[in-house]
CSV table of C-alpha atoms and ligand atoms in Angstrom, one decimal:
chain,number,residue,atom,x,y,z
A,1,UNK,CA,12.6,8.8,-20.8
A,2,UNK,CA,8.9,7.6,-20.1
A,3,UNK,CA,7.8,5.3,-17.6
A,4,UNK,CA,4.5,3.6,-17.6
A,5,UNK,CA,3.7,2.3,-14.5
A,6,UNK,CA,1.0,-0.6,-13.6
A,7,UNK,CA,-0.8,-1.8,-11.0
A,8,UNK,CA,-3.0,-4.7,-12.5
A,9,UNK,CA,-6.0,-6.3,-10.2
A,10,UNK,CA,-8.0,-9.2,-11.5
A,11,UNK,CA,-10.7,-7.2,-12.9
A,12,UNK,CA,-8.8,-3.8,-12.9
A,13,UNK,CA,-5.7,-2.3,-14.2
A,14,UNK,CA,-4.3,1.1,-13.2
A,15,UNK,CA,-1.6,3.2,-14.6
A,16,UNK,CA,0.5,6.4,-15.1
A,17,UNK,CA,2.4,7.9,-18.0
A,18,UNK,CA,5.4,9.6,-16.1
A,19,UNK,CA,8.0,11.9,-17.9
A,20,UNK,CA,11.0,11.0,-16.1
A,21,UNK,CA,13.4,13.6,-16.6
A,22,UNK,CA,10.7,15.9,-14.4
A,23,UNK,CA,9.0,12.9,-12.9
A,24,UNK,CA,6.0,14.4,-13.9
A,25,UNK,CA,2.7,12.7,-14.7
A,26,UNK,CA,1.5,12.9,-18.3
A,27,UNK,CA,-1.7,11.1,-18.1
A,28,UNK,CA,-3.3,8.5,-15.9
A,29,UNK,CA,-6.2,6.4,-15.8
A,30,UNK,CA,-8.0,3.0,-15.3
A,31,UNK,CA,-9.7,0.3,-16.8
A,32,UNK,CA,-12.7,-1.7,-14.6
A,33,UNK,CA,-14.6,-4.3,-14.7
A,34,UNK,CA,-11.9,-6.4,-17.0
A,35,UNK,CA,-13.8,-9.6,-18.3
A,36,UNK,CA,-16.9,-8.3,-18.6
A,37,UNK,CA,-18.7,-6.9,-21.7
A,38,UNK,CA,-19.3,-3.2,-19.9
A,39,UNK,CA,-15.8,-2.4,-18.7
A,40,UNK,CA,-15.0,1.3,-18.2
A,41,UNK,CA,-11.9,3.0,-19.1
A,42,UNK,CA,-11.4,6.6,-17.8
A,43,UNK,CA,-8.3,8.4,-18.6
A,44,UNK,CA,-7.1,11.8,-17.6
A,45,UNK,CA,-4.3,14.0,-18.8
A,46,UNK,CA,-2.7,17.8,-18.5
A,47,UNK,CA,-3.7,19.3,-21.1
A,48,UNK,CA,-6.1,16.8,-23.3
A,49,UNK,CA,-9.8,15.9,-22.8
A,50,UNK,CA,-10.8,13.2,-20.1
A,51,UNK,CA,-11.7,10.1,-21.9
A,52,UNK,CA,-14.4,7.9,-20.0
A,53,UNK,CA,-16.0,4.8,-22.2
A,54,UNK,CA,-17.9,1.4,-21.8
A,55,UNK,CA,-17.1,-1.2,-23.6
A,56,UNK,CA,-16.1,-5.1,-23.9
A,57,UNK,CA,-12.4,-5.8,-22.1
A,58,UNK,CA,-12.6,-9.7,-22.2
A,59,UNK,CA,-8.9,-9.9,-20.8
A,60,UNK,CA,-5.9,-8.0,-19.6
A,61,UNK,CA,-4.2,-8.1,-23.5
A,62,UNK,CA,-7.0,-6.1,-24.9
A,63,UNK,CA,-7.0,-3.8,-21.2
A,64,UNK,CA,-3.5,-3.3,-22.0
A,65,UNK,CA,-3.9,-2.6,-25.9
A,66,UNK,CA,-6.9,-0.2,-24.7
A,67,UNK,CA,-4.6,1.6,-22.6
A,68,UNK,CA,-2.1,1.9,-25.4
A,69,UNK,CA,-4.2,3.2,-28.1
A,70,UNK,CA,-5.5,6.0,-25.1
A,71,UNK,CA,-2.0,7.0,-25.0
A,72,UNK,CA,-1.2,7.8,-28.8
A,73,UNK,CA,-4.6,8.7,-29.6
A,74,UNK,CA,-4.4,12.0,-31.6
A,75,UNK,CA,-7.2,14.1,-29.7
A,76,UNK,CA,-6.8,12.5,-26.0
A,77,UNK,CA,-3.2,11.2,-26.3
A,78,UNK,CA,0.0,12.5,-24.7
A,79,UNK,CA,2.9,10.3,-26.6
A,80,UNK,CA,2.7,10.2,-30.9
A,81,UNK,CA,3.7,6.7,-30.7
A,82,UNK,CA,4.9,3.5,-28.1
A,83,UNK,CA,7.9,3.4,-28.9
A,84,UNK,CA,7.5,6.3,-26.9
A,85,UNK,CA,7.1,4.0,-24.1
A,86,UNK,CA,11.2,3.3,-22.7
A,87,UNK,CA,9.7,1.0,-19.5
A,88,UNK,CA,7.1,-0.5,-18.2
A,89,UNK,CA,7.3,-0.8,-14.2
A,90,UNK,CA,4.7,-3.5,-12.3
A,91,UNK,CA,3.7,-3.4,-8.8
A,92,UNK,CA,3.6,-7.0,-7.3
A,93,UNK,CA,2.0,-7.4,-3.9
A,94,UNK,CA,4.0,-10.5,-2.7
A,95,UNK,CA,7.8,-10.9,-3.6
A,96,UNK,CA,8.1,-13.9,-0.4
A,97,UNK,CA,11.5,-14.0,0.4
A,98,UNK,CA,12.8,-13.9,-3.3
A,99,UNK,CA,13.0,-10.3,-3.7
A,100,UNK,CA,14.4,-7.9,-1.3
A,101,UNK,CA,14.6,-5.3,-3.8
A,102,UNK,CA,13.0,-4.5,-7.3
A,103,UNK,CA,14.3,-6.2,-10.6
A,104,UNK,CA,13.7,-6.6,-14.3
A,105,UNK,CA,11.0,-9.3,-15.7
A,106,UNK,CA,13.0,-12.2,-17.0
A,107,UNK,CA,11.8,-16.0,-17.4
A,108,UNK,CA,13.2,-16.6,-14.5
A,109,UNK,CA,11.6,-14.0,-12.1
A,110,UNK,CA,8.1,-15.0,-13.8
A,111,UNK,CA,9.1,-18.3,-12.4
A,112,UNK,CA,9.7,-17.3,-9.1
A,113,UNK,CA,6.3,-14.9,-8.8
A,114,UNK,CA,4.4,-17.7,-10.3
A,115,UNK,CA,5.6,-19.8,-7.0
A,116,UNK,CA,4.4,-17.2,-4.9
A,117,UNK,CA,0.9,-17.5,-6.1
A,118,UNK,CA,-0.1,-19.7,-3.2
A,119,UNK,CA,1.4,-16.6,-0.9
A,120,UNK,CA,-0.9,-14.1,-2.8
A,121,UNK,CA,-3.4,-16.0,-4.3
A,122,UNK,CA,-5.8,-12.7,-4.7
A,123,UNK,CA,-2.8,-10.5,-6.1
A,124,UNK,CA,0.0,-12.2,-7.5
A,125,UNK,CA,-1.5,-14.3,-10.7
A,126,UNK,CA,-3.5,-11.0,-11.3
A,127,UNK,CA,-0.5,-9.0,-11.5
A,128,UNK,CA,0.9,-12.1,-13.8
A,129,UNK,CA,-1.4,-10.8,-16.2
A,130,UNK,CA,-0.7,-7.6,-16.3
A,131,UNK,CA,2.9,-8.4,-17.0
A,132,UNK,CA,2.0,-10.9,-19.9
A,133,UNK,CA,0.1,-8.6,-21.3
A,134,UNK,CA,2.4,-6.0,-21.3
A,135,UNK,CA,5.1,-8.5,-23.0
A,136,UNK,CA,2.4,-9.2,-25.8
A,137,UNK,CA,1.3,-5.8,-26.7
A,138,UNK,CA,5.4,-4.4,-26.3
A,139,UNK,CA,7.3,-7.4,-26.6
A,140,UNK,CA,10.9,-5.1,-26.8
A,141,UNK,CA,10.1,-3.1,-23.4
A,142,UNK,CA,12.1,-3.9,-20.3
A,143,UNK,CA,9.7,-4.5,-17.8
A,144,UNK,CA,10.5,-3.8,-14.0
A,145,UNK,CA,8.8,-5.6,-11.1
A,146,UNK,CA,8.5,-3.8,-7.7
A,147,UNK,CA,7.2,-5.5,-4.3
A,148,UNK,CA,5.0,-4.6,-1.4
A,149,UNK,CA,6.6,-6.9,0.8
A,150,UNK,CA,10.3,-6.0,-0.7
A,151,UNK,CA,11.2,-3.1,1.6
A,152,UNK,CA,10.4,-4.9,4.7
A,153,UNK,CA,12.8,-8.0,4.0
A,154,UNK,CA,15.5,-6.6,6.1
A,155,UNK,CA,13.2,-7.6,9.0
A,156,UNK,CA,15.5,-9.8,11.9
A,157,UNK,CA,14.2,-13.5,12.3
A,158,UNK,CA,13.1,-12.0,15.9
A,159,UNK,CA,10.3,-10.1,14.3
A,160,UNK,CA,9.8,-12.0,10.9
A,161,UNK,CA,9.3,-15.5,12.6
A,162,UNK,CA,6.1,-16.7,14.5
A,163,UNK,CA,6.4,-19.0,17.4
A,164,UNK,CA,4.9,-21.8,16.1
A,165,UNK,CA,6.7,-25.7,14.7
A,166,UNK,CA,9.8,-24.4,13.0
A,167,UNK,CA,9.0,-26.9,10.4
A,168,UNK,CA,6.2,-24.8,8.8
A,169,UNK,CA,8.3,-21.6,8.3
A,170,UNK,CA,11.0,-24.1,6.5
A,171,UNK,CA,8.0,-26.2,4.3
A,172,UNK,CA,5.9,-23.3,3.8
A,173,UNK,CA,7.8,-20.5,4.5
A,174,UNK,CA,5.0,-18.9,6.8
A,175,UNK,CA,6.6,-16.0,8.6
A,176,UNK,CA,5.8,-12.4,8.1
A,177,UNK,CA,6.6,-10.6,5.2
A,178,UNK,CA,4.6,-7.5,6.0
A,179,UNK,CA,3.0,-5.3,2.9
A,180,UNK,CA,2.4,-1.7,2.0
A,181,UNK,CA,6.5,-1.8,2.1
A,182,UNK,CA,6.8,0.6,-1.1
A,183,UNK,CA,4.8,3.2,0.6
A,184,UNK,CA,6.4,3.0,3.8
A,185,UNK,CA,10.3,3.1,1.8
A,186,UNK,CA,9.3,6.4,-0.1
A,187,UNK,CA,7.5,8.8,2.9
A,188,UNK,CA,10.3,7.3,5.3
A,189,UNK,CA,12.8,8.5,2.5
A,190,UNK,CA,11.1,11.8,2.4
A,191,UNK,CA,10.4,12.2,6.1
A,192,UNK,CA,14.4,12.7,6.0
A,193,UNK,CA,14.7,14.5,3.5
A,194,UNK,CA,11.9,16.9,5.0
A,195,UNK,CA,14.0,16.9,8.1
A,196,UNK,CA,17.6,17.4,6.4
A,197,UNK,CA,18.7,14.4,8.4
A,198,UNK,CA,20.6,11.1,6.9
A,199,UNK,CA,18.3,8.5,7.1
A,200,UNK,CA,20.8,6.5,9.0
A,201,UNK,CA,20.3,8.3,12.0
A,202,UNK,CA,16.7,8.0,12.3
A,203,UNK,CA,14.2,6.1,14.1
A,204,UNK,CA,10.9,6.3,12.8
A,205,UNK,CA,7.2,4.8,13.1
A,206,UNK,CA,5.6,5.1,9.7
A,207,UNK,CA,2.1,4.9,10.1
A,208,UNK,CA,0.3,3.8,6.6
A,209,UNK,CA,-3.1,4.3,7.5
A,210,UNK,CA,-6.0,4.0,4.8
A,211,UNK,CA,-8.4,1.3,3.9
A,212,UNK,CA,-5.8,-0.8,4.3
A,213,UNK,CA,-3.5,-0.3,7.2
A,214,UNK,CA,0.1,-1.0,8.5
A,215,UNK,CA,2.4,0.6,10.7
A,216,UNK,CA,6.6,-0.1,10.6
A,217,UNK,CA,9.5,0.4,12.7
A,218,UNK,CA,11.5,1.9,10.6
A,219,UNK,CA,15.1,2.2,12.1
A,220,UNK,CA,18.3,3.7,10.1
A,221,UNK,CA,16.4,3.6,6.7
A,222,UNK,CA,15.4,-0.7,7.5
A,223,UNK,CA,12.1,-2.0,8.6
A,224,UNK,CA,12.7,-3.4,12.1
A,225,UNK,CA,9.3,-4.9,12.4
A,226,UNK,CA,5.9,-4.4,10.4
A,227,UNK,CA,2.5,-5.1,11.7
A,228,UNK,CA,0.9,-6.9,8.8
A,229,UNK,CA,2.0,-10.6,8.0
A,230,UNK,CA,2.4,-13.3,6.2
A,231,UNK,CA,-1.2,-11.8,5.2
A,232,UNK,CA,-2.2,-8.3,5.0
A,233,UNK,CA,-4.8,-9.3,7.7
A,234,UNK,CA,-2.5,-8.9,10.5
A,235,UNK,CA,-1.6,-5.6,12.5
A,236,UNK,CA,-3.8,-2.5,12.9
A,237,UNK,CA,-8.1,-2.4,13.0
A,238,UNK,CA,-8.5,-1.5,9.3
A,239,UNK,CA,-11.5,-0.9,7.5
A,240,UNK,CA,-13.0,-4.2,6.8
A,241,UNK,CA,-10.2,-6.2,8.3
A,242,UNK,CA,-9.6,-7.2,11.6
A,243,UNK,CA,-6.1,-6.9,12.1
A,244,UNK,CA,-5.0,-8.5,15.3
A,245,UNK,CA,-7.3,-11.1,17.1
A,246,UNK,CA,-6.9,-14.2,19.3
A,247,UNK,CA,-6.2,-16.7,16.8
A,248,UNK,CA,-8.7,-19.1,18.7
A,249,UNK,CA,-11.5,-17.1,17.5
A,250,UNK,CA,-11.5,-19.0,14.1
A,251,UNK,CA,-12.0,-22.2,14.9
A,252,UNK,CA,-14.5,-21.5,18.1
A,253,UNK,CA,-16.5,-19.5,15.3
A,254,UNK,CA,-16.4,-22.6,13.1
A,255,UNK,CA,-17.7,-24.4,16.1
A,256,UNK,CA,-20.7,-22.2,17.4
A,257,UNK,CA,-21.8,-20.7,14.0
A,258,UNK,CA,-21.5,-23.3,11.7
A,259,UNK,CA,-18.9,-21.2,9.4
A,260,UNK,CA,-16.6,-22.8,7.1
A,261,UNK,CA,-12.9,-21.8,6.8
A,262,UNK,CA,-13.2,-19.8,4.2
A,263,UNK,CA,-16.7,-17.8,5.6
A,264,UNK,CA,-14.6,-17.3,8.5
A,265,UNK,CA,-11.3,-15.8,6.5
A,266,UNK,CA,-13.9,-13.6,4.3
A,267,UNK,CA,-15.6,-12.6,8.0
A,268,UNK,CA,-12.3,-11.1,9.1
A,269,UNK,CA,-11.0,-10.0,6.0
A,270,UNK,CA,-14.4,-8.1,4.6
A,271,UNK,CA,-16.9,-8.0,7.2
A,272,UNK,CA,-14.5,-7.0,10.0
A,273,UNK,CA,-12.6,-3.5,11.1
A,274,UNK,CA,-14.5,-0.5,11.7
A,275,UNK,CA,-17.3,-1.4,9.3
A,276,UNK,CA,-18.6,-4.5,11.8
A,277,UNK,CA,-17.8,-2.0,15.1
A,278,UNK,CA,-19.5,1.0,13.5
A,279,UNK,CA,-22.3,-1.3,11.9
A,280,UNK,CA,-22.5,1.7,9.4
A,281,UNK,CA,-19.5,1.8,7.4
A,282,UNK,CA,-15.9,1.3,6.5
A,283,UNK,CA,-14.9,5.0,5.7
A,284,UNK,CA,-13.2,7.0,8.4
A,285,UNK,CA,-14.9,10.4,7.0
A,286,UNK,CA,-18.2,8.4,7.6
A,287,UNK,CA,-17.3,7.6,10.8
A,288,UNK,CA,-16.1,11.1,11.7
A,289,UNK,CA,-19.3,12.7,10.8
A,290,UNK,CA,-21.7,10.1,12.5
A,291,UNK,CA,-19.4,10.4,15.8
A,292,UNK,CA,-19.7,14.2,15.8
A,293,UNK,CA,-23.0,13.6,15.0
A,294,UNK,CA,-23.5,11.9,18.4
A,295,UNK,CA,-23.2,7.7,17.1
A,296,UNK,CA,-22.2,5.5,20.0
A,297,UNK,CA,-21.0,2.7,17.5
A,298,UNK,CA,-19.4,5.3,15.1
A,299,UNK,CA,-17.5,6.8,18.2
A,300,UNK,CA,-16.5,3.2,19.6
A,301,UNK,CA,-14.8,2.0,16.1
A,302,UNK,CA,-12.8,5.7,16.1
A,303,UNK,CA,-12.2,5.2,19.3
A,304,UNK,CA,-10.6,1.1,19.1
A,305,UNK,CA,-9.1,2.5,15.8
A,306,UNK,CA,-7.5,5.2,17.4
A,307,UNK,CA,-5.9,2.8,20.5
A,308,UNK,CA,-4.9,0.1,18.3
A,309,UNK,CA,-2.7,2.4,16.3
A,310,UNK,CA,-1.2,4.1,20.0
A,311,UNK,CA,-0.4,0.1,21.6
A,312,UNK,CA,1.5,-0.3,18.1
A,313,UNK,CA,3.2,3.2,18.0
A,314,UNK,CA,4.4,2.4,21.9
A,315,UNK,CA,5.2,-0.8,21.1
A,316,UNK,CA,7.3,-0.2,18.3
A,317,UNK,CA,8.9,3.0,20.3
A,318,UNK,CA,10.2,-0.1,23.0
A,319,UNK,CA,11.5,-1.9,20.0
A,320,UNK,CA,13.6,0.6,18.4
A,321,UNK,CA,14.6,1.7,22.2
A,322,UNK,CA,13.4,5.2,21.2
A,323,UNK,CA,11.6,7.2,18.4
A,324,UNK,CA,12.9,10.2,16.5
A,325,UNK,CA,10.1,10.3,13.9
A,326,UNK,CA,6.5,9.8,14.0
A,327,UNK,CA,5.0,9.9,10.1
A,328,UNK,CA,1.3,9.5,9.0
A,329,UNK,CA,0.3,8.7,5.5
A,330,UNK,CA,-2.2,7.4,2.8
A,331,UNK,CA,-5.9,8.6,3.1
A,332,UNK,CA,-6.7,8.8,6.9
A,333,UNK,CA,-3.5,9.2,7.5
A,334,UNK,CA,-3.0,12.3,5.3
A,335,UNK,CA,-6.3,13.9,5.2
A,336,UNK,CA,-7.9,13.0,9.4
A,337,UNK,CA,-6.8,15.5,11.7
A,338,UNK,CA,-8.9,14.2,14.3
A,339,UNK,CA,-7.3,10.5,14.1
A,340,UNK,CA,-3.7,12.1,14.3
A,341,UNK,CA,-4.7,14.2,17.0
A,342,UNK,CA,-6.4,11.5,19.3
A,343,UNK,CA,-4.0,9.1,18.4
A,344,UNK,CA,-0.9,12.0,19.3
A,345,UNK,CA,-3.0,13.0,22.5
A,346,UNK,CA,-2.4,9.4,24.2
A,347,UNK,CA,0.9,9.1,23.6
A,348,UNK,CA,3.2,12.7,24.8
A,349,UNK,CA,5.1,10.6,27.3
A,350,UNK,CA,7.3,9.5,24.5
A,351,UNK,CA,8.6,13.2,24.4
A,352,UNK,CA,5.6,14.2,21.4
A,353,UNK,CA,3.4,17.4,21.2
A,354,UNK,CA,1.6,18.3,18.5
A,355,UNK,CA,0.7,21.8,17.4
A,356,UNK,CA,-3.2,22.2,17.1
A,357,UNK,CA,-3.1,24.3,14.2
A,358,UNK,CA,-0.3,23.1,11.4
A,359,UNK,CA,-2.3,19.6,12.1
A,360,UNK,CA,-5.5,21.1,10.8
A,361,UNK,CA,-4.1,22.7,7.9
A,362,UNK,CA,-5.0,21.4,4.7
A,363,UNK,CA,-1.9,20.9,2.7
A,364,UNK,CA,-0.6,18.0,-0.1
A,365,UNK,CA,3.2,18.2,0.9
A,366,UNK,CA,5.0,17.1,3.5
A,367,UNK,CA,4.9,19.0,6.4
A,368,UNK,CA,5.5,18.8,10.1
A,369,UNK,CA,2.8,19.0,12.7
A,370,UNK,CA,4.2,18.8,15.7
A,371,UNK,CA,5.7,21.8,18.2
A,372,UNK,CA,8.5,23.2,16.9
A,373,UNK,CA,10.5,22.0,20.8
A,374,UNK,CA,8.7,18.5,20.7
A,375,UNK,CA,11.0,16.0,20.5
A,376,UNK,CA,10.0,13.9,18.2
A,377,UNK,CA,9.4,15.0,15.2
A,378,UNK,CA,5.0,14.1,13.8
A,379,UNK,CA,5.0,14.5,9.9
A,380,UNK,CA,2.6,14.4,7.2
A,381,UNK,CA,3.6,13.0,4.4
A,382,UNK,CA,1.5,12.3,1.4
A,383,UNK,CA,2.6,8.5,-0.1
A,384,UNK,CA,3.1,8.4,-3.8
A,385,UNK,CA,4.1,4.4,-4.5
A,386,UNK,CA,4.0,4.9,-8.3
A,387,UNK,CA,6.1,7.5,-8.3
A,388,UNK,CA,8.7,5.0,-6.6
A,389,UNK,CA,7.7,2.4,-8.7
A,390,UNK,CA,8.6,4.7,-11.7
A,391,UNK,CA,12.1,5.2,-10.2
A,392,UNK,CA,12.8,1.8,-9.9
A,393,UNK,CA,12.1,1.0,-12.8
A,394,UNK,CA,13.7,4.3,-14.4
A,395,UNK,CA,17.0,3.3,-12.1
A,396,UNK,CA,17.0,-0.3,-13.4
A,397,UNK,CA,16.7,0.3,-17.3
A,398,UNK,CA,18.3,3.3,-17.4
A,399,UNK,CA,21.7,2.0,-17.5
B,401,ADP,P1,-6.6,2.4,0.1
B,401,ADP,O1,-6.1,1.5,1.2
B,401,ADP,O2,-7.9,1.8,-0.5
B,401,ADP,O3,-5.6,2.9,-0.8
B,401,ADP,P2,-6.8,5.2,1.0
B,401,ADP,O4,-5.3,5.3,1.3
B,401,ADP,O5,-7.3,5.9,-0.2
B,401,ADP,O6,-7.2,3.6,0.9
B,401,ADP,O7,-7.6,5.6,2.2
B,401,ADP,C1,-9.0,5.5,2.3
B,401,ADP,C2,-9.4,6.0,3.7
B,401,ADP,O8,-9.0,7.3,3.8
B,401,ADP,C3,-10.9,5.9,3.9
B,401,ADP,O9,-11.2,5.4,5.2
B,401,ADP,C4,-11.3,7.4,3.9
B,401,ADP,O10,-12.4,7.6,4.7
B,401,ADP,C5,-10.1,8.0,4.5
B,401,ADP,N1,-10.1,9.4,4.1
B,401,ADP,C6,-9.9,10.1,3.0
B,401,ADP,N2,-10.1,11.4,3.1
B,401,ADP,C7,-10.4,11.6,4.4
B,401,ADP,C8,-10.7,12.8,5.2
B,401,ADP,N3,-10.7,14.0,4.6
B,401,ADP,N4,-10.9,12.6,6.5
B,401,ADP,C9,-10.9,11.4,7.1
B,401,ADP,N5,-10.6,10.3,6.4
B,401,ADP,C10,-10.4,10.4,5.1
């Protein structure tokens, strides 16, 4: 059985061709700039040669029907033909509090994303797209929907509500839904499965930290608490976000600088994070190098980076009333030794130590860094959210 999985943007759709019965990749690729009349398609396979070409995408149909004729072309293809194609799974930023698991596209489930749009107004009609134009190129393929904010719906109303008039949660649902929830189901599925412990019996902080970043409380298998929102603004100091300020801020900015709402949001949402503290740029390697390299600013946005994560890893250690497992993922969180080890260094009173060397070995599986008598357990483990995509939607069609 094949699996094509999708993650469609506004002006960008990714996928992967997976082989189920190995859950192997057979080709994967990307089309840019959608809508425009240079878009570039680049496609990569095993065994076939790399396809990379510029030309007119006007929508996601023809991105879709690009993608298509990559896939059963004779001398870069990997299938002889779509029917090849058994499912098509999508991943959908915002399932509100619909969907606390993955399901099949229907009418209905269209219905209910579309309702979300004013939850995900960046993400979810984008993704739309990419659905419809799946049903109009392969109108007889089950398609699967699969939700960032799915995983975490097991939340208590302790940690999903804010304290604010009740009457907004019930007329515009704002609570926190927290995001990046497929990546934090699949490593803390691994993480116990590393361990050759039920998940059941775990407490673990799962520490997603990339351009994006979000931390969860993950206890028994079930997000206790996440640290993104009812936005994906909320939480840790990302990259160009802010994560957590003084809500305050916004409308005293409005006031001295003149800002309108939506200057303010793209301020905090863009122009924020490490890139505004660093004043040089948004990528941790960048601001590795320039710190080493003696940068006051570049060692100031590490260093808030670095604390922010720790008060969140504490915090959610009180939460759970304990911590078994401590797991870093996604690009920092996979690939900076020198984040996990600052951030590890701050925190041994929780019963953590790392080990110095298996942290800076460079390895793609999971793996455990910490001292072999520390009590909790610190673990890489490299995220892979299509591949759980591609379950899903292998689990739900396959029947
Ligand atoms: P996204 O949220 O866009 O998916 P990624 O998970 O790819 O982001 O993470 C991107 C971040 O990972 C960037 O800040 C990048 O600098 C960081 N990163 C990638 N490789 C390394 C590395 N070797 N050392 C430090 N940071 C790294």
């Amino acid at each position: 059985m094949k699996v094509l999985v999708i993650n469609a943007g506004s002006s960008s759709l990714k996928y992967q061709l997976y082989n189920m019965m190995d859950e192997s990749v057979l080709a994967s690729g990307r089309v840019e700039r959608i809508g425009m009349d240079s878009s570039i398609v680049t496609h990569e396979s095993a065994n076939k040669p790399e396809v990379r070409d510029v030309r007119e995408i006007l929508d996601h149909v023809t991105a879709v029907k690009r993608v298509i004729d990559i896939l059963v072309h004779p001398d870069f293809g990997v299938i002889t033909s779509m029917s090849e194609i058994d499912a098509v799974g999508h991943r959908v930023v915002h399932g509100g509090e619909a969907f606390k698991h993955s399901v099949i596209v229907t009418q209905e489930v269209k219905a209910e994303i579309k309702r979300l749009f004013d939850l995900a107004p960046l993400h979810n009609p984008a993704h739309m797209m990419g659905i419809n134009a799946v049903e109009t190129n392969m109108p007889n393929v089950p398609q699967v929907v699969v939700f960032d904010t799915a995983f975490h719906q097991t939340m208590p109303e302790t940690s999903y509500l804010y304290p604010i008039p009740k009457v907004l949660y019930r007329r515009h649902k704002i609570r926190r839904y927290g995001f990046h929830g497929t990546s934090h189901a699949y490593v803390s599925g691994e993480a116990a499965r590393f361990l050759g412990k039920p998940i059941e019996s775990l407490k673990m902080v799962s520490c997603h930290i990339g351009n994006g970043a979000s931390c969860a409380a993950i206890v028994g298998g079930k997000t206790l608490d996440t640290s993104m929102g009812m936005t994906p603004l909320e939480g840790l100091m990302m990259g160009t976000r802010s994560g957590d300020i003084d809500p305050a801020i916004v409308p005293f900015v409005i006031n001295k600088e003149e800002l309108t709402l939506s200057e303010v949001n793209s301020m905090l949402n863009k122009h924020s994070g490490m890139q505004a503290i660093s004043g040089l740029s948004s990528d941790m390697r960048e601001i590795d190098e320039a710190m080493n390299a003696g940068d006051a600013n570049a060692k100031l946005a590490f260093d808030m980076f670095v604390y922010r994560l720790r008060k969140y890893i504490g915090a959610y250690a009180a939460a759970m009333n304990g911590i078994d497992v401590l797991l870093f993922t996604a690009g920092i969180g996979e690939n900076s030794a020198s984040v996990r080890r600052a951030v590890c260094e701050g925190i041994t009173f929780l019963g953590l130590e790392l080990d110095d060397a298996l942290n800076t070995e460079r390895k793609k599986t999971v793996r455990e860094i910490s001292k072999p008598d520390s009590r909790v357990k610190v673990l890489v483990v490299p995220t892979n959210e299509e591949l759980l995509i591609a379950r899903d939607t292998y689990k739900l069609t396959n029947v």
